[in-house]
Short mmCIF file of C-alpha atoms in Angstrom, two decimals:
data_model
loop_
_atom_site.label_atom_id
_atom_site.label_comp_id
_atom_site.label_asym_id
_atom_site.label_seq_id
_atom_site.Cartn_x
_atom_site.Cartn_y
_atom_site.Cartn_z
CA MET S 1 54.89 -10.62 -77.13
CA ALA S 2 57.06 -10.25 -74.01
CA GLU S 3 57.03 -6.47 -74.35
CA ASP S 4 53.22 -6.46 -74.55
CA LEU S 5 53.04 -8.58 -71.37
CA ASP S 6 55.37 -6.20 -69.50
CA GLU S 7 53.26 -3.19 -70.51
CA LEU S 8 50.10 -4.98 -69.33
CA LEU S 9 51.67 -5.79 -65.96
CA ASP S 10 52.86 -2.19 -65.55
CA GLU S 11 49.34 -0.95 -66.25
CA VAL S 12 47.78 -3.35 -63.71
CA GLU S 13 50.36 -2.39 -61.09
CA SER S 14 49.78 1.33 -61.64
CA LYS S 15 46.01 0.95 -61.23
CA PHE S 16 45.68 -1.57 -58.44
CA CYS S 17 48.93 -1.86 -56.54
CA ARG S 18 50.19 1.72 -56.14
CA PRO S 19 48.26 4.08 -53.79
CA ASP S 20 46.47 6.82 -55.69
CA PRO S 21 46.39 9.91 -53.43
CA LEU S 22 43.38 11.47 -55.22
CA ARG S 23 41.34 8.24 -55.34
CA LEU S 24 42.01 7.32 -51.72
CA GLY S 25 41.24 10.84 -50.45
CA THR S 26 44.80 11.59 -49.32
CA VAL S 27 47.07 14.53 -49.83
CA GLU S 28 50.82 14.10 -50.02
CA ARG S 29 52.59 16.48 -47.70
CA PRO S 30 56.08 16.55 -46.35
CA ARG S 31 56.31 15.41 -42.73
CA GLY S 32 59.48 16.28 -40.86
CA GLY S 33 61.42 16.81 -44.09
CA GLY S 34 60.43 13.36 -45.44
CA GLY S 35 57.61 12.07 -47.57
CA GLY S 36 54.27 10.81 -46.26
CA PHE S 37 50.51 10.93 -46.60
CA PHE S 38 47.91 12.69 -44.41
CA SER S 39 44.33 11.51 -44.72
CA ASN S 40 41.64 14.14 -45.47
CA ASP S 41 39.31 12.23 -43.12
CA GLN S 42 41.84 12.58 -40.33
CA ASN S 43 42.15 16.31 -41.00
CA ARG S 44 38.38 16.73 -40.93
CA ALA S 45 38.14 14.82 -37.62
CA GLU S 46 40.82 17.02 -36.07
CA ALA S 47 39.06 20.14 -37.33
CA LYS S 48 35.73 19.00 -35.82
CA GLU S 49 37.36 18.25 -32.48
CA ASN S 50 38.98 21.69 -32.42
CA LEU S 51 35.65 23.33 -33.26
CA ARG S 52 33.88 21.39 -30.51
CA LEU S 53 36.47 22.43 -27.93
CA ALA S 54 36.22 26.05 -29.04
CA GLU S 55 32.41 26.00 -28.68
CA THR S 56 32.70 24.44 -25.20
CA PHE S 57 35.09 27.12 -23.99
CA GLU S 58 32.83 29.79 -25.49
CA LYS S 59 29.77 28.45 -23.61
CA GLU S 60 31.70 28.32 -20.34
CA ASP S 61 32.85 31.90 -20.84
CA ASP S 62 29.26 33.01 -21.52
CA LEU S 63 28.04 31.25 -18.35
CA ASP S 64 30.76 32.87 -16.24
CA SER S 65 29.89 36.26 -17.69
CA LEU S 66 26.19 35.75 -16.90
CA ILE S 67 26.91 34.77 -13.28
CA ASN S 68 29.19 37.76 -12.85
CA GLU S 69 26.53 40.09 -14.25
CA ILE S 70 23.91 38.74 -11.81
CA PHE S 71 26.13 39.22 -8.76
CA GLU S 72 27.22 42.66 -9.96
CA GLU S 73 23.62 43.98 -10.11
CA PRO S 74 23.30 47.08 -7.87
CA HIS S 75 20.18 45.69 -6.09
CA PHE S 76 21.61 42.21 -5.48
CA ASP S 77 22.98 41.65 -1.97
CA LYS S 78 24.75 38.31 -1.56
CA LYS S 79 24.86 38.56 2.21
CA HIS S 80 21.17 39.37 2.49
CA PHE S 81 20.33 36.52 0.12
CA LYS S 82 22.13 33.94 2.27
CA LEU S 83 20.65 35.23 5.52
CA LYS S 84 17.15 35.14 4.11
CA SER S 85 17.47 31.49 3.07
CA LYS S 86 18.79 30.53 6.48
CA SER S 87 16.01 32.39 8.26
CA SER S 88 13.26 30.76 6.19
CA GLY S 89 14.71 27.33 7.01
CA ASN S 90 14.60 28.04 10.73
CA THR S 91 11.01 29.23 10.42
CA SER S 92 9.93 25.98 8.77
CA VAL S 93 11.67 23.95 11.50
CA ARG S 94 9.91 25.92 14.23
CA ALA S 95 6.57 25.44 12.47
CA SER S 96 7.15 21.68 12.29
CA ILE S 97 7.95 21.53 16.01
CA GLN S 98 4.86 23.54 16.91
CA GLY S 99 2.75 21.26 14.73
CA LEU S 100 3.56 18.25 16.91
CA GLY S 101 0.76 19.27 19.35
CA LYS S 102 0.54 20.09 23.04
CA SER S 103 -0.88 17.98 25.85
CA CYS S 104 -2.79 19.00 28.96
CA SER S 105 -0.89 18.71 32.23
CA PRO S 106 -2.74 18.04 34.44
CA VAL S 107 -5.79 16.79 32.53
CA TYR S 108 -9.08 18.31 33.66
CA ILE S 109 -12.77 17.66 33.00
CA GLY S 110 -15.49 20.02 34.14
CA GLY S 111 -19.04 21.30 33.88
CA SER S 112 -20.40 23.40 31.04
CA THR S 113 -19.28 26.61 32.79
CA VAL S 114 -15.64 25.47 32.71
CA PRO S 115 -13.89 26.69 29.52
CA CYS S 116 -12.34 24.06 27.25
CA GLY S 117 -8.76 24.07 26.02
CA ILE S 118 -5.26 23.09 27.07
CA GLY S 119 -5.20 22.57 30.82
CA THR S 120 -2.20 23.58 32.94
CA ASN S 121 -1.62 24.39 36.59
CA THR S 122 -2.07 28.08 35.84
CA SER S 123 -4.76 27.71 33.15
CA GLN S 124 -7.36 25.30 34.48
CA ARG S 125 -9.34 24.32 31.39
CA ALA S 126 -11.31 21.18 30.61
CA CYS S 127 -9.62 19.04 27.96
CA ASP S 128 -11.78 18.65 24.85
CA HIS S 129 -9.43 16.16 23.14
CA LEU S 130 -9.76 13.21 25.47
CA ARG S 131 -9.08 9.67 24.35
CA CYS S 132 -9.71 6.43 26.22
CA THR S 133 -6.77 4.03 26.38
CA ALA S 134 -9.08 1.14 27.34
CA CYS S 135 -11.50 1.15 24.37
CA ASP S 136 -9.42 3.43 22.07
CA PHE S 137 -12.39 5.76 21.45
CA TRP S 138 -12.45 9.53 21.55
CA VAL S 139 -14.39 10.87 24.52
CA GLU S 140 -17.55 12.77 23.56
CA SER S 141 -18.95 15.58 25.72
CA TYR S 142 -22.34 17.32 25.80
CA ASP S 143 -22.87 20.64 27.57
CA ASP S 144 -25.84 21.12 29.92
CA TYR S 145 -26.67 17.41 29.94
CA ARG S 146 -26.26 14.53 32.36
CA TRP S 147 -26.60 10.80 31.80
CA ASP S 148 -29.73 9.00 32.88
CA LYS S 149 -29.25 6.63 35.82
CA SER S 150 -30.34 3.69 33.67
CA CYS S 151 -27.20 3.92 31.46
CA ASP S 152 -25.00 0.84 31.40
CA TYR S 153 -21.93 -0.49 29.63
CA LEU S 154 -23.89 -2.18 26.82
CA PHE S 155 -25.73 1.05 26.00
CA PHE S 156 -22.48 2.91 25.28
CA ARG S 157 -20.88 -0.14 23.71
CA ASN S 158 -23.68 -0.35 21.13
CA ASN S 159 -24.42 3.33 20.55
CA MET S 160 -21.16 5.30 20.74
CA PRO S 161 -20.54 7.75 19.14
CA GLU S 162 -23.99 8.22 17.46
CA PHE S 163 -25.62 11.25 19.12
CA HIS S 164 -29.11 10.45 17.82
CA LYS S 165 -28.90 7.15 19.74
CA LEU S 166 -27.18 8.56 22.82
CA LYS S 167 -29.67 11.39 23.31
CA THR S 168 -32.30 8.89 24.45
CA LYS S 169 -30.33 8.67 27.73
CA LEU S 170 -29.33 12.34 27.99
CA VAL S 171 -31.19 14.50 30.51
CA LYS S 172 -31.08 18.30 30.43
CA LYS S 173 -29.23 19.82 33.38
CA LYS S 174 -27.76 23.32 33.19
CA GLY S 175 -24.13 23.66 34.23
CA THR S 176 -23.41 19.94 33.82
CA ARG S 177 -21.29 18.35 31.11
CA ALA S 178 -21.84 14.71 30.14
CA TYR S 179 -18.76 12.74 29.08
CA ALA S 180 -18.62 9.24 27.55
CA CYS S 181 -16.44 6.86 25.58
CA GLN S 182 -17.41 3.30 24.62
CA CYS S 183 -16.68 1.85 28.04
CA SER S 184 -17.03 4.67 30.61
CA TRP S 185 -19.23 7.70 31.25
CA ARG S 186 -19.41 10.62 33.67
CA ALA S 187 -21.52 13.71 34.38
CA VAL S 188 -19.44 16.53 35.89
CA GLU S 189 -20.31 19.93 37.31
CA GLU S 190 -17.03 21.10 38.88
CA LEU S 191 -13.47 21.22 37.58
CA THR S 192 -12.01 17.76 38.22
CA ASP S 193 -8.46 16.46 37.87
CA LEU S 194 -8.59 13.06 36.14
CA GLN S 195 -5.83 11.80 38.42
CA THR S 196 -8.38 11.74 41.24
CA ASP S 197 -10.66 9.34 39.32
CA HIS S 198 -8.70 6.09 39.10
CA GLN S 199 -11.45 4.21 37.24
CA LEU S 200 -11.20 6.37 34.13
CA ARG S 201 -8.57 5.59 31.50
CA TRP S 202 -8.88 8.95 29.75
CA VAL S 203 -5.82 10.85 28.57
CA CYS S 204 -5.23 14.01 26.58
CA GLY S 205 -5.06 13.18 22.88
CA LYS S 206 -3.04 16.39 22.17
CA HIS S 207 -4.35 19.66 20.81
#
C-alpha cells in the first residue's frame, strides 16, 4: 500500500510540479557552461526586434541613396535652386509693399479737362479717390456738370450717392467737374489744391 502511494506521488510530481520544457514552450540550452532555460517566446521577440531594426536601417539607406541621386543629376544646380527661392521671396515682398497704395501729395481737384490720377508736385492730376473725413463718404464726381444753385445740405444728405436722384440738380456745363459727398459739394473748372479750401474735409483715399 505504501509503495503504491509513493508511485502515485511520484507521478503527480512529474506531471504538475516539474517544468516540462516541451509543454511550456522552452528549450534547454547551456548558458555560460551551466544549465538553464531560454523561452521560445523570448527568442521570437528578439528576432522580431532585430528584423525591425534591419528594415529601419534599410529604409534610411534607401532614402539617403534617393537624395544623393537627386543632387547628382547633371541638370540639377543646388546654387541656382537656392538663389531662385530667395529671389521669388523678395518679389512677393515687393509686391506686398506696392499693394499698400499710394496717396496724392498735394491733393488736387479740377475741371473735366484736368486728367485724373495720383497728384504730385510734378504730376498735377485731380484725385479720383477722394474721401470725406466729416461724413465718411466717398466723393463722387461728374464731368461736364455743375451743381444747381438751389442745392443744399439736406439734398445731398438724402440723395447721396444715387445718381438718378442727384441728376435732378446737375446742370450741363462743359469743362466743369461737379464734386459732392454727403455733406459738401463743389463745381470746379481749374486745377485746385484742396489745402486752399479750408471748408472741405476731403482727403486722398489712396490709389
